[in-house]
CSV table of N, CA and C in Angstrom, one decimal:
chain,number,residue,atom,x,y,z
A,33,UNK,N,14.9,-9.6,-0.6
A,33,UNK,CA,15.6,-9.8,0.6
A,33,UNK,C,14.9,-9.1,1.7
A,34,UNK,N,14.8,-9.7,2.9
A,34,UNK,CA,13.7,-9.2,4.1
A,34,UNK,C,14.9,-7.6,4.7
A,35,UNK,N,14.0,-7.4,5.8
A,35,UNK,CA,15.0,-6.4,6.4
A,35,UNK,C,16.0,-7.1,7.2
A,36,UNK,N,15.7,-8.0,8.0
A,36,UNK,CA,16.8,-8.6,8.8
A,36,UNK,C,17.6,-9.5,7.5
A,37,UNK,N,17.3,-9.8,6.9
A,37,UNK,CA,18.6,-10.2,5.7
A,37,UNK,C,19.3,-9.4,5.5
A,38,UNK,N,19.0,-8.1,5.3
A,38,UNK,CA,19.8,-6.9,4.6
A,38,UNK,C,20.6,-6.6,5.6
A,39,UNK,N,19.8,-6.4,6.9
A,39,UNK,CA,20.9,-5.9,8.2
A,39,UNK,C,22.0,-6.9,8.4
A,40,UNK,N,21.7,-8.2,8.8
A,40,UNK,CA,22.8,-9.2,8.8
A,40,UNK,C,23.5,-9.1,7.6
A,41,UNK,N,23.3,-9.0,6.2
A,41,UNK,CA,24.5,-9.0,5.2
A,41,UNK,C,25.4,-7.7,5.9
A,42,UNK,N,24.5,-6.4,6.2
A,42,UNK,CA,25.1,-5.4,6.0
A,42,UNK,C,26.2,-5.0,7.2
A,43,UNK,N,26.1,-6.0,8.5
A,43,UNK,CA,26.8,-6.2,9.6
A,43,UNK,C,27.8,-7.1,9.3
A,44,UNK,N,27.9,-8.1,8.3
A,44,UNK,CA,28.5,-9.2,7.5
A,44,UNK,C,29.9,-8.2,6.5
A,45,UNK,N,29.5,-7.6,6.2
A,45,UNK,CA,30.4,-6.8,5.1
A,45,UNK,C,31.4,-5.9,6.0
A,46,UNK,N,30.6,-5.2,7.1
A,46,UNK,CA,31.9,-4.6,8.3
A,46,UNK,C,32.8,-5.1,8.5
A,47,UNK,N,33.8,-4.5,8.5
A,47,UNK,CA,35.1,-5.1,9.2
A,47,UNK,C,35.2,-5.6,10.3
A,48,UNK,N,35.7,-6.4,11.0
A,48,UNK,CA,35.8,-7.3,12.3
A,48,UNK,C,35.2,-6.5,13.6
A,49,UNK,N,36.3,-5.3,13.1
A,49,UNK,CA,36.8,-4.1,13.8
A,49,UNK,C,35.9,-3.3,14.5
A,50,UNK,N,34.3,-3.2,13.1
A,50,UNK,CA,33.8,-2.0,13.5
A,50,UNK,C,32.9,-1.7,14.7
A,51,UNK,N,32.8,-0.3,14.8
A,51,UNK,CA,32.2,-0.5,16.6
A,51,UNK,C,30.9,-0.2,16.4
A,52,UNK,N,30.4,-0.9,17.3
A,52,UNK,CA,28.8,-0.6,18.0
A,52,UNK,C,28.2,0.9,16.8
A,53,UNK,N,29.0,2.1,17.4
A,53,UNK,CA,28.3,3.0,16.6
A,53,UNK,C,28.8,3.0,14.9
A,54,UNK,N,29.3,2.4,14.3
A,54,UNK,CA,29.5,2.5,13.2
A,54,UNK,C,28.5,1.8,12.7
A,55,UNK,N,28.1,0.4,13.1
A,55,UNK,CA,27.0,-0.7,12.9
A,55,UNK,C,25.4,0.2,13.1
A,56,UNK,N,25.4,1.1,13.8
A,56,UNK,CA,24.3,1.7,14.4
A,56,UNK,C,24.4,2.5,13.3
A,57,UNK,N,25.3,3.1,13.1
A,57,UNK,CA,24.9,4.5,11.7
A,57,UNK,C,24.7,3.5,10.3
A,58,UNK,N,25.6,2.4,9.9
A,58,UNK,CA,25.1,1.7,8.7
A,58,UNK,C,23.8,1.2,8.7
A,59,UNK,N,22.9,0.7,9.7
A,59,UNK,CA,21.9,0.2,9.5
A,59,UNK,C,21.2,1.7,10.2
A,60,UNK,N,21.0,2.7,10.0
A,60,UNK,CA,20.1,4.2,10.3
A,60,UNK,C,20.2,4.3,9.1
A,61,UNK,N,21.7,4.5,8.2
A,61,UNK,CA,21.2,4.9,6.7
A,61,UNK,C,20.2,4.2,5.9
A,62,UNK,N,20.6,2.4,6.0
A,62,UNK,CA,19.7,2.0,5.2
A,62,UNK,C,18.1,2.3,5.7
A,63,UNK,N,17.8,2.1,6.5
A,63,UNK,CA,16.8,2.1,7.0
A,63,UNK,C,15.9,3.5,6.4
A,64,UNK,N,16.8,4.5,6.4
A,64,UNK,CA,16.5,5.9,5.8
A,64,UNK,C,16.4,5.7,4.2
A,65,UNK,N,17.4,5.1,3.5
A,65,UNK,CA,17.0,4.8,2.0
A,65,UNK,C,15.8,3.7,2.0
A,66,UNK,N,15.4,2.7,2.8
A,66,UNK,CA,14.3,2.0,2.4
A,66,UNK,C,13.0,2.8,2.8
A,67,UNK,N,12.8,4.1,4.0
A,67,UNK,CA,12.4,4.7,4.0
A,67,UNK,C,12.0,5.9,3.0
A,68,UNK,N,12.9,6.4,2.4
A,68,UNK,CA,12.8,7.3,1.3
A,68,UNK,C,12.1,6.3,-0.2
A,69,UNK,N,12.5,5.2,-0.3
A,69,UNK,CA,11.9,4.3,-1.2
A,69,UNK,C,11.0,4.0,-1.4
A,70,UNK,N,10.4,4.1,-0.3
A,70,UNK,CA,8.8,4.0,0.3
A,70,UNK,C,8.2,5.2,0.0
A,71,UNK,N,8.5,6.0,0.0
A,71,UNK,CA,8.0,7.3,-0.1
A,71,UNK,C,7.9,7.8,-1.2
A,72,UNK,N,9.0,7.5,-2.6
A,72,UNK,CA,8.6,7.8,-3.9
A,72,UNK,C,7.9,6.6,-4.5
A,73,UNK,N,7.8,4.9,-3.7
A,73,UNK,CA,6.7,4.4,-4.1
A,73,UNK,C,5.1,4.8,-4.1
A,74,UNK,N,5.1,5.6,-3.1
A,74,UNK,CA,3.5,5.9,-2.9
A,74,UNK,C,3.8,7.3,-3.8
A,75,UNK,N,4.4,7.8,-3.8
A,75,UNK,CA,4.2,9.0,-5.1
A,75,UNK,C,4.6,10.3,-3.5
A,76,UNK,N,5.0,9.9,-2.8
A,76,UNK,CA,4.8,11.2,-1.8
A,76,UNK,C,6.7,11.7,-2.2
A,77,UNK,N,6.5,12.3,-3.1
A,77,UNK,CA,7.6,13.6,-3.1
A,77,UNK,C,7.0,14.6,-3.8
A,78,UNK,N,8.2,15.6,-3.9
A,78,UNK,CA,7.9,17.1,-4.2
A,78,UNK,C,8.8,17.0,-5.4
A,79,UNK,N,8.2,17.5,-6.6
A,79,UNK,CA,8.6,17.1,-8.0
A,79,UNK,C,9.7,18.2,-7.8
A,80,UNK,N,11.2,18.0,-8.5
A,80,UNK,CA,12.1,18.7,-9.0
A,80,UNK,C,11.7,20.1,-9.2
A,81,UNK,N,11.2,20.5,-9.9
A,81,UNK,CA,10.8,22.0,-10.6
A,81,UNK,C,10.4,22.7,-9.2
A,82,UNK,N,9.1,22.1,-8.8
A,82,UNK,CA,9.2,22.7,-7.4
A,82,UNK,C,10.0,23.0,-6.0
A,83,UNK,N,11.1,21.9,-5.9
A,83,UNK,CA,12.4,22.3,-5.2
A,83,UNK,C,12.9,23.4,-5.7
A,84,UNK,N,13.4,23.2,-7.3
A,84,UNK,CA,14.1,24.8,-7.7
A,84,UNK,C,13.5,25.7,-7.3
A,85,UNK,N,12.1,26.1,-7.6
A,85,UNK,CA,11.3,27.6,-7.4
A,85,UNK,C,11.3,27.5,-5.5
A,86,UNK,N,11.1,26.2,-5.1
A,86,UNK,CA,11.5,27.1,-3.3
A,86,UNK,C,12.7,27.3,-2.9
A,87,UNK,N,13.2,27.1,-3.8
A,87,UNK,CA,15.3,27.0,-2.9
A,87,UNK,C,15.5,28.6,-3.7
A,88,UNK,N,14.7,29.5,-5.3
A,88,UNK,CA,14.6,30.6,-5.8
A,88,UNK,C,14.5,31.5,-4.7
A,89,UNK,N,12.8,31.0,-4.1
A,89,UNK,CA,12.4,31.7,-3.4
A,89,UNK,C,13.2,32.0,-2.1
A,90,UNK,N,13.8,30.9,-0.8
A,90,UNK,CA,14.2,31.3,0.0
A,90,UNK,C,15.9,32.2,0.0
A,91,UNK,N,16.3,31.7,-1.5
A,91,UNK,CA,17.4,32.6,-1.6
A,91,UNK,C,17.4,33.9,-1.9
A,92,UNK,N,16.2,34.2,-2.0
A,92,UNK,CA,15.7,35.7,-2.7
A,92,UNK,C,15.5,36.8,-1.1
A,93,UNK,N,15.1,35.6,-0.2
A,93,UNK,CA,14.6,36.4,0.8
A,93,UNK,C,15.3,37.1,1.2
């Protein structure tokens, strides 16, 4: 499905009702999950184990 498929289903599925900023924050999320999807397709995260030991570290400080 393209991006403007996904935004029109995803403006499609809102209630009649919803406003301007509701429509604006559902298509920022997705946009942010196709974004993050992107990012563990190229391999660009920070493996698990490593979160734990920095979130150790800054709680130690």
């Amino acid at each position: 499905m393209s991006t403007k498929e996904l935004a029109m289903e995803t403006i499609r599925d809102l209630p009649e009702n919803a406003s301007w900023q509701e429509i604006e924050e559902r298509i920022h999320f997705l946009a942010a999950v196709e974004k993050a999807r992107e990012e563990v397709r190229r391999g660009d995260v920070v493996p698990h184990e490593d979160v734990r030991n920095l979130l150790g570290q800054w709680l130690s400080e």
